[in-house]
Coordinates of N, CA, C and O in Angstrom, one line a residue:
X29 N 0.0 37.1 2.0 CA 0.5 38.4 1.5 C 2.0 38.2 1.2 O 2.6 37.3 1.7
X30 N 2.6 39.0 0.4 CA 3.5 38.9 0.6 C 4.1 38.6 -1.2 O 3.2 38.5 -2.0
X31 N 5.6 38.5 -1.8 CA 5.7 38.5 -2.8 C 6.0 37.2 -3.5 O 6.4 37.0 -4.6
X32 N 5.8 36.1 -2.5 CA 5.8 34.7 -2.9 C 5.3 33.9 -3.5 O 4.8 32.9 -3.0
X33 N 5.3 34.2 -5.2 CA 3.8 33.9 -5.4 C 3.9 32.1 -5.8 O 3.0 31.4 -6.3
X34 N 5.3 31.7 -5.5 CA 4.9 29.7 -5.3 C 4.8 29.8 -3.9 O 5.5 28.9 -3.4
X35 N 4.0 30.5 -2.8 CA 3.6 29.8 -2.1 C 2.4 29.9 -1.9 O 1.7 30.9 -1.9
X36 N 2.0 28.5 -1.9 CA 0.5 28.6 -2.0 C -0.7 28.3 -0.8 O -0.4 27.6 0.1
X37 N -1.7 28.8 -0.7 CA -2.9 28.9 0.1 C -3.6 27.7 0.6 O -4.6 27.7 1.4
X38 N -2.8 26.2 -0.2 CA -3.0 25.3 0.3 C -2.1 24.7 1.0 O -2.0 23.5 1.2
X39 N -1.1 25.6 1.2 CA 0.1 25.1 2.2 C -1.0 24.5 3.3 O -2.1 25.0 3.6
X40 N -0.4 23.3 3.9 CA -0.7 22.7 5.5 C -1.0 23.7 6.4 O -2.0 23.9 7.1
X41 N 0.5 24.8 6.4 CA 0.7 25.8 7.5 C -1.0 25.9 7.2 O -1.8 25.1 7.6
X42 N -1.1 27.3 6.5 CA -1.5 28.0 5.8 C -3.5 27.9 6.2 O -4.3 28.7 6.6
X43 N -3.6 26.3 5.6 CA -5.0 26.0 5.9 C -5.3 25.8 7.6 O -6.4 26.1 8.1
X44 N -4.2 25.1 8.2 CA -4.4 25.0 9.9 C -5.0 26.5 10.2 O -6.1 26.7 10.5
X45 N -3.6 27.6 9.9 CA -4.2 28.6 10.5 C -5.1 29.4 10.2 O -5.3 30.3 11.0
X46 N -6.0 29.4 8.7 CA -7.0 30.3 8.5 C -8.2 29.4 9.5 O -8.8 30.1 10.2
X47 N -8.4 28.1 9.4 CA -9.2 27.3 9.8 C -9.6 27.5 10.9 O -10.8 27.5 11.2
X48 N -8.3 27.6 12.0 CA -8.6 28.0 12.9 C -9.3 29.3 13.0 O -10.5 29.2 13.3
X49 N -9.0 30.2 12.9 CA -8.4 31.8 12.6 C -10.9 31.7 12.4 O -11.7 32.1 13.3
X50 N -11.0 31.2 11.3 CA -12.2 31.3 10.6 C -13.3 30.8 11.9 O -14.3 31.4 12.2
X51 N -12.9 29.8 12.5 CA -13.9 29.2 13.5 C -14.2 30.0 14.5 O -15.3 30.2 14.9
X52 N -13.0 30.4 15.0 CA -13.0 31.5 15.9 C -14.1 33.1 15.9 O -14.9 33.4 16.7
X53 N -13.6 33.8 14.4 CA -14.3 35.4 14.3 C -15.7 34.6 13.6 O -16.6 35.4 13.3
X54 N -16.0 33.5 13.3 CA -17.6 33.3 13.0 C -18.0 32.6 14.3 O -19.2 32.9 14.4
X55 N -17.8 32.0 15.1 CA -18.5 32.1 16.6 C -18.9 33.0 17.3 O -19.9 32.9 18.0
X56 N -17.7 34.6 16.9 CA -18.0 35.5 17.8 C -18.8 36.8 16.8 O -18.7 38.0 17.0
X57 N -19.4 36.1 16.0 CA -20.2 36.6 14.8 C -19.8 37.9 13.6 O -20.5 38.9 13.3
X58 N -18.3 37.4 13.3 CA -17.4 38.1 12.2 C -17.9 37.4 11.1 O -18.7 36.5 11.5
X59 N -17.6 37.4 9.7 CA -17.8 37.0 8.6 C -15.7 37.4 8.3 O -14.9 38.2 8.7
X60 N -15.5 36.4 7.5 CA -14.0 36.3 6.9 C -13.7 36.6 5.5 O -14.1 35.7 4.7
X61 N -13.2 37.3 5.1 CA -12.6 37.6 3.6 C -11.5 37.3 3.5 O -10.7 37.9 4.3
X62 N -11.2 36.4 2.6 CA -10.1 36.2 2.7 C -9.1 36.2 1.2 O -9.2 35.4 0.2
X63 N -8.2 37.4 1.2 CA -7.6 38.2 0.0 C -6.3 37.6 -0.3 O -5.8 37.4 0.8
X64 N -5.3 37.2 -1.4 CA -4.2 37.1 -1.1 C -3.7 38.2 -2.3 O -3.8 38.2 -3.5
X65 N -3.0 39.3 -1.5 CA -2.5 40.1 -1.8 C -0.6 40.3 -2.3 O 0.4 40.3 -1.6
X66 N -0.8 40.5 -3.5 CA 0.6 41.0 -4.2 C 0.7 42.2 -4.3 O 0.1 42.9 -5.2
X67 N 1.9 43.1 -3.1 CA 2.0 44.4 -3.4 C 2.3 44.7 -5.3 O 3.0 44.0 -6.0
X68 N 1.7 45.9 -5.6 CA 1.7 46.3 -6.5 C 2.0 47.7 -6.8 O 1.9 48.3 -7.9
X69 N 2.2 48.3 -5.3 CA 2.3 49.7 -5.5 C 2.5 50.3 -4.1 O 2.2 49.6 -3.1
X70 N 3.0 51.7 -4.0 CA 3.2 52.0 -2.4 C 1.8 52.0 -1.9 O 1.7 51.7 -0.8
X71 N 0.8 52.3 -2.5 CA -0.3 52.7 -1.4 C -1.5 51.4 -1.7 O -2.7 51.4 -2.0
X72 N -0.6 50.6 -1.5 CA -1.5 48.4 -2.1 C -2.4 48.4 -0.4 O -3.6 48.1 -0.4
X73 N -1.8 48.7 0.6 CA -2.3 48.6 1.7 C -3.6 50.1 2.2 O -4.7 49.9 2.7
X74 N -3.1 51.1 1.8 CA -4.0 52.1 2.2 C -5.1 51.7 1.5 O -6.1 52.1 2.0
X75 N -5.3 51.0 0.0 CA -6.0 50.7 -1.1 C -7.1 50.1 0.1 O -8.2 50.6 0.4
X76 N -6.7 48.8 0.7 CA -7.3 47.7 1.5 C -8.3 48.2 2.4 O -9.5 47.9 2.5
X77 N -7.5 49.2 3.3 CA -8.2 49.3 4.6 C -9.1 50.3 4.0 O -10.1 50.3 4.7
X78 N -9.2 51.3 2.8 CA -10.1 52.9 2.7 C -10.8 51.8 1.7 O -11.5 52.4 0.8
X79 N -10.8 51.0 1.7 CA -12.1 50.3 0.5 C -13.6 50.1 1.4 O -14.6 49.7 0.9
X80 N -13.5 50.5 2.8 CA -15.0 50.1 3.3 C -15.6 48.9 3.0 O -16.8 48.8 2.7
X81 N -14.7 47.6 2.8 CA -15.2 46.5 2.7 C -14.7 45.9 3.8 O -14.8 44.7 3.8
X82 N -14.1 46.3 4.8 CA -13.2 45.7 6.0 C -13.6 46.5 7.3 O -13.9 47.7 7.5
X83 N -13.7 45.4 8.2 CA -13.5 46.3 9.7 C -12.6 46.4 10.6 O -12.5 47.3 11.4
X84 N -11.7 45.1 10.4 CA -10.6 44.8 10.9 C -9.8 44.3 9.4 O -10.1 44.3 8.2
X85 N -8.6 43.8 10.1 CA -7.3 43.5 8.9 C -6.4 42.9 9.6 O -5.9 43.5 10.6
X86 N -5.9 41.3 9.2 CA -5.3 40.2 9.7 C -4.3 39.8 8.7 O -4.6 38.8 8.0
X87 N -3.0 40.3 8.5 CA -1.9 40.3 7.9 C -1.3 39.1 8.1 O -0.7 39.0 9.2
X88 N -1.3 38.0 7.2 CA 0.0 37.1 7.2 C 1.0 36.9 6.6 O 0.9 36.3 5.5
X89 N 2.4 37.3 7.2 CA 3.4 37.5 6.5 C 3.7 39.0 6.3 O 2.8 39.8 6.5
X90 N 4.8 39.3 6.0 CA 5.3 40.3 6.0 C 5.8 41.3 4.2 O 5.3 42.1 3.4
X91 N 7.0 40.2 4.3 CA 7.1 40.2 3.0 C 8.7 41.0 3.2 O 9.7 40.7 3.9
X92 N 8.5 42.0 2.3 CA 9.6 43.7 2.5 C 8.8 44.7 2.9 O 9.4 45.8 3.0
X93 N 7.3 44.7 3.3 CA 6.5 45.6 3.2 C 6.3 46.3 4.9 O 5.2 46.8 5.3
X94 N 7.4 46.2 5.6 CA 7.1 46.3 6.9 C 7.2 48.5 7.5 O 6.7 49.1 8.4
X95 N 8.1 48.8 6.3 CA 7.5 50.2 5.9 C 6.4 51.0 5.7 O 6.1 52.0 6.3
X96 N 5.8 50.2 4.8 CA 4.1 50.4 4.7 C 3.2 49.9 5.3 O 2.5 50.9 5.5
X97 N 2.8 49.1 5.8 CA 2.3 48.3 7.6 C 2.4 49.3 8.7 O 1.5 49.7 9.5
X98 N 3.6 49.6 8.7 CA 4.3 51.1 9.9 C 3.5 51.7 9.6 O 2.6 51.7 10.4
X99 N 3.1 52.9 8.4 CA 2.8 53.8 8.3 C 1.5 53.8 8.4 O 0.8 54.6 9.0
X100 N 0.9 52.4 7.3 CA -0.9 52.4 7.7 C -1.5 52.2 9.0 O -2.7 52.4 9.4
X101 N -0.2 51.4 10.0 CA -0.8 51.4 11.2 C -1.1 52.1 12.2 O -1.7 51.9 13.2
X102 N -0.5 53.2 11.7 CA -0.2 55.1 12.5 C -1.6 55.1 12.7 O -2.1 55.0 13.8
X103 N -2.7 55.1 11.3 CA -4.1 55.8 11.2 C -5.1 54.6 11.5 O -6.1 55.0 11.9
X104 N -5.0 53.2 11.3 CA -5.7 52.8 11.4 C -5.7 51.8 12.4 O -5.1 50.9 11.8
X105 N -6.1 51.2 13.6 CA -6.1 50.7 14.7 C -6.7 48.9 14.7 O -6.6 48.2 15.7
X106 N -7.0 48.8 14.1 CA -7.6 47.3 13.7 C -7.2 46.2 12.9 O -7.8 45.4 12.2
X107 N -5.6 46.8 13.2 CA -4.7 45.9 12.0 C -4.3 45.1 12.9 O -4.6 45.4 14.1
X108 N -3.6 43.7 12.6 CA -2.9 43.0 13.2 C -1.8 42.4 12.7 O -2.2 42.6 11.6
X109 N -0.6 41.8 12.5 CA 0.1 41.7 12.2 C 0.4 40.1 12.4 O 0.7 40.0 13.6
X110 N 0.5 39.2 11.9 CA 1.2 37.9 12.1 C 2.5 37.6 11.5 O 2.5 37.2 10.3
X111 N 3.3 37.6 12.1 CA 4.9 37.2 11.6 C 6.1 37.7 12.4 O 6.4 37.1 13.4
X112 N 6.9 39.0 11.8 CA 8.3 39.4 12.2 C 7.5 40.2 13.5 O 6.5 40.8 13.6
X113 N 8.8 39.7 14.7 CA 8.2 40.7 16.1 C 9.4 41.8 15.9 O 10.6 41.8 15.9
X114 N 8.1 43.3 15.7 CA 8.7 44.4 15.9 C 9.0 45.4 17.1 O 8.5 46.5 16.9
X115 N 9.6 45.2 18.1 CA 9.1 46.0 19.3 C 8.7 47.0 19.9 O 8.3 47.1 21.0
X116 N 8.9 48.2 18.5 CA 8.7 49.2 18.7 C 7.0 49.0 17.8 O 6.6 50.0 17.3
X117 N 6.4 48.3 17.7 CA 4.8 48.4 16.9 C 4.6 47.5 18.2 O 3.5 47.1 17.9
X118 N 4.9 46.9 19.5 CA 4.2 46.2 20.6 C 3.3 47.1 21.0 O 3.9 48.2 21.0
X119 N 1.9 47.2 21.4 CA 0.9 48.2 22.1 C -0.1 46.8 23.2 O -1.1 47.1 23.9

């Protein structure tokens, strides 16, 4: 996620941690979609979660978008966030 679009999805990082990430929610019998998302608009995230193709949502990276994250996170509970620690979104 995020507006970096030279970095790429075969970064090292990148593959370690979906790989992991993937072995893990298909053990415990999730299926993984895996989107790389360029905001494109204020409501790029509400787009995501009200599409009913998701049950959960596993954010990597931030970006500038930690505005919008805040606000989709108010309503929807099954987000998660990997990157900047914000203390006031700790639950």
């Amino acid at each position: 996620m995020g507006h970096a679009r030279t970095q790429h999805l075969t970064d090292p990082f990148f593959l370690t941690l979906l790989g992991f990430l993937a072995d893990l929610l298909v053990e415990r019998g999730y299926d993984i979609l895996l989107s790389r998302v360029i905001p494109d608009a204020d409501d790029w995230l509400e787009r995501v979660v009200d599409s009913g193709r998701i049950d959960g949502l596993l954010l990597v990276g931030q970006s500038d978008q930690f505005a919008v994250i805040e606000r989709v996170a108010q309503r929807y509970a099954p987000l998660v966030v990997w990157g900047r620690i914000a203390p006031a979104s700790i639950t």
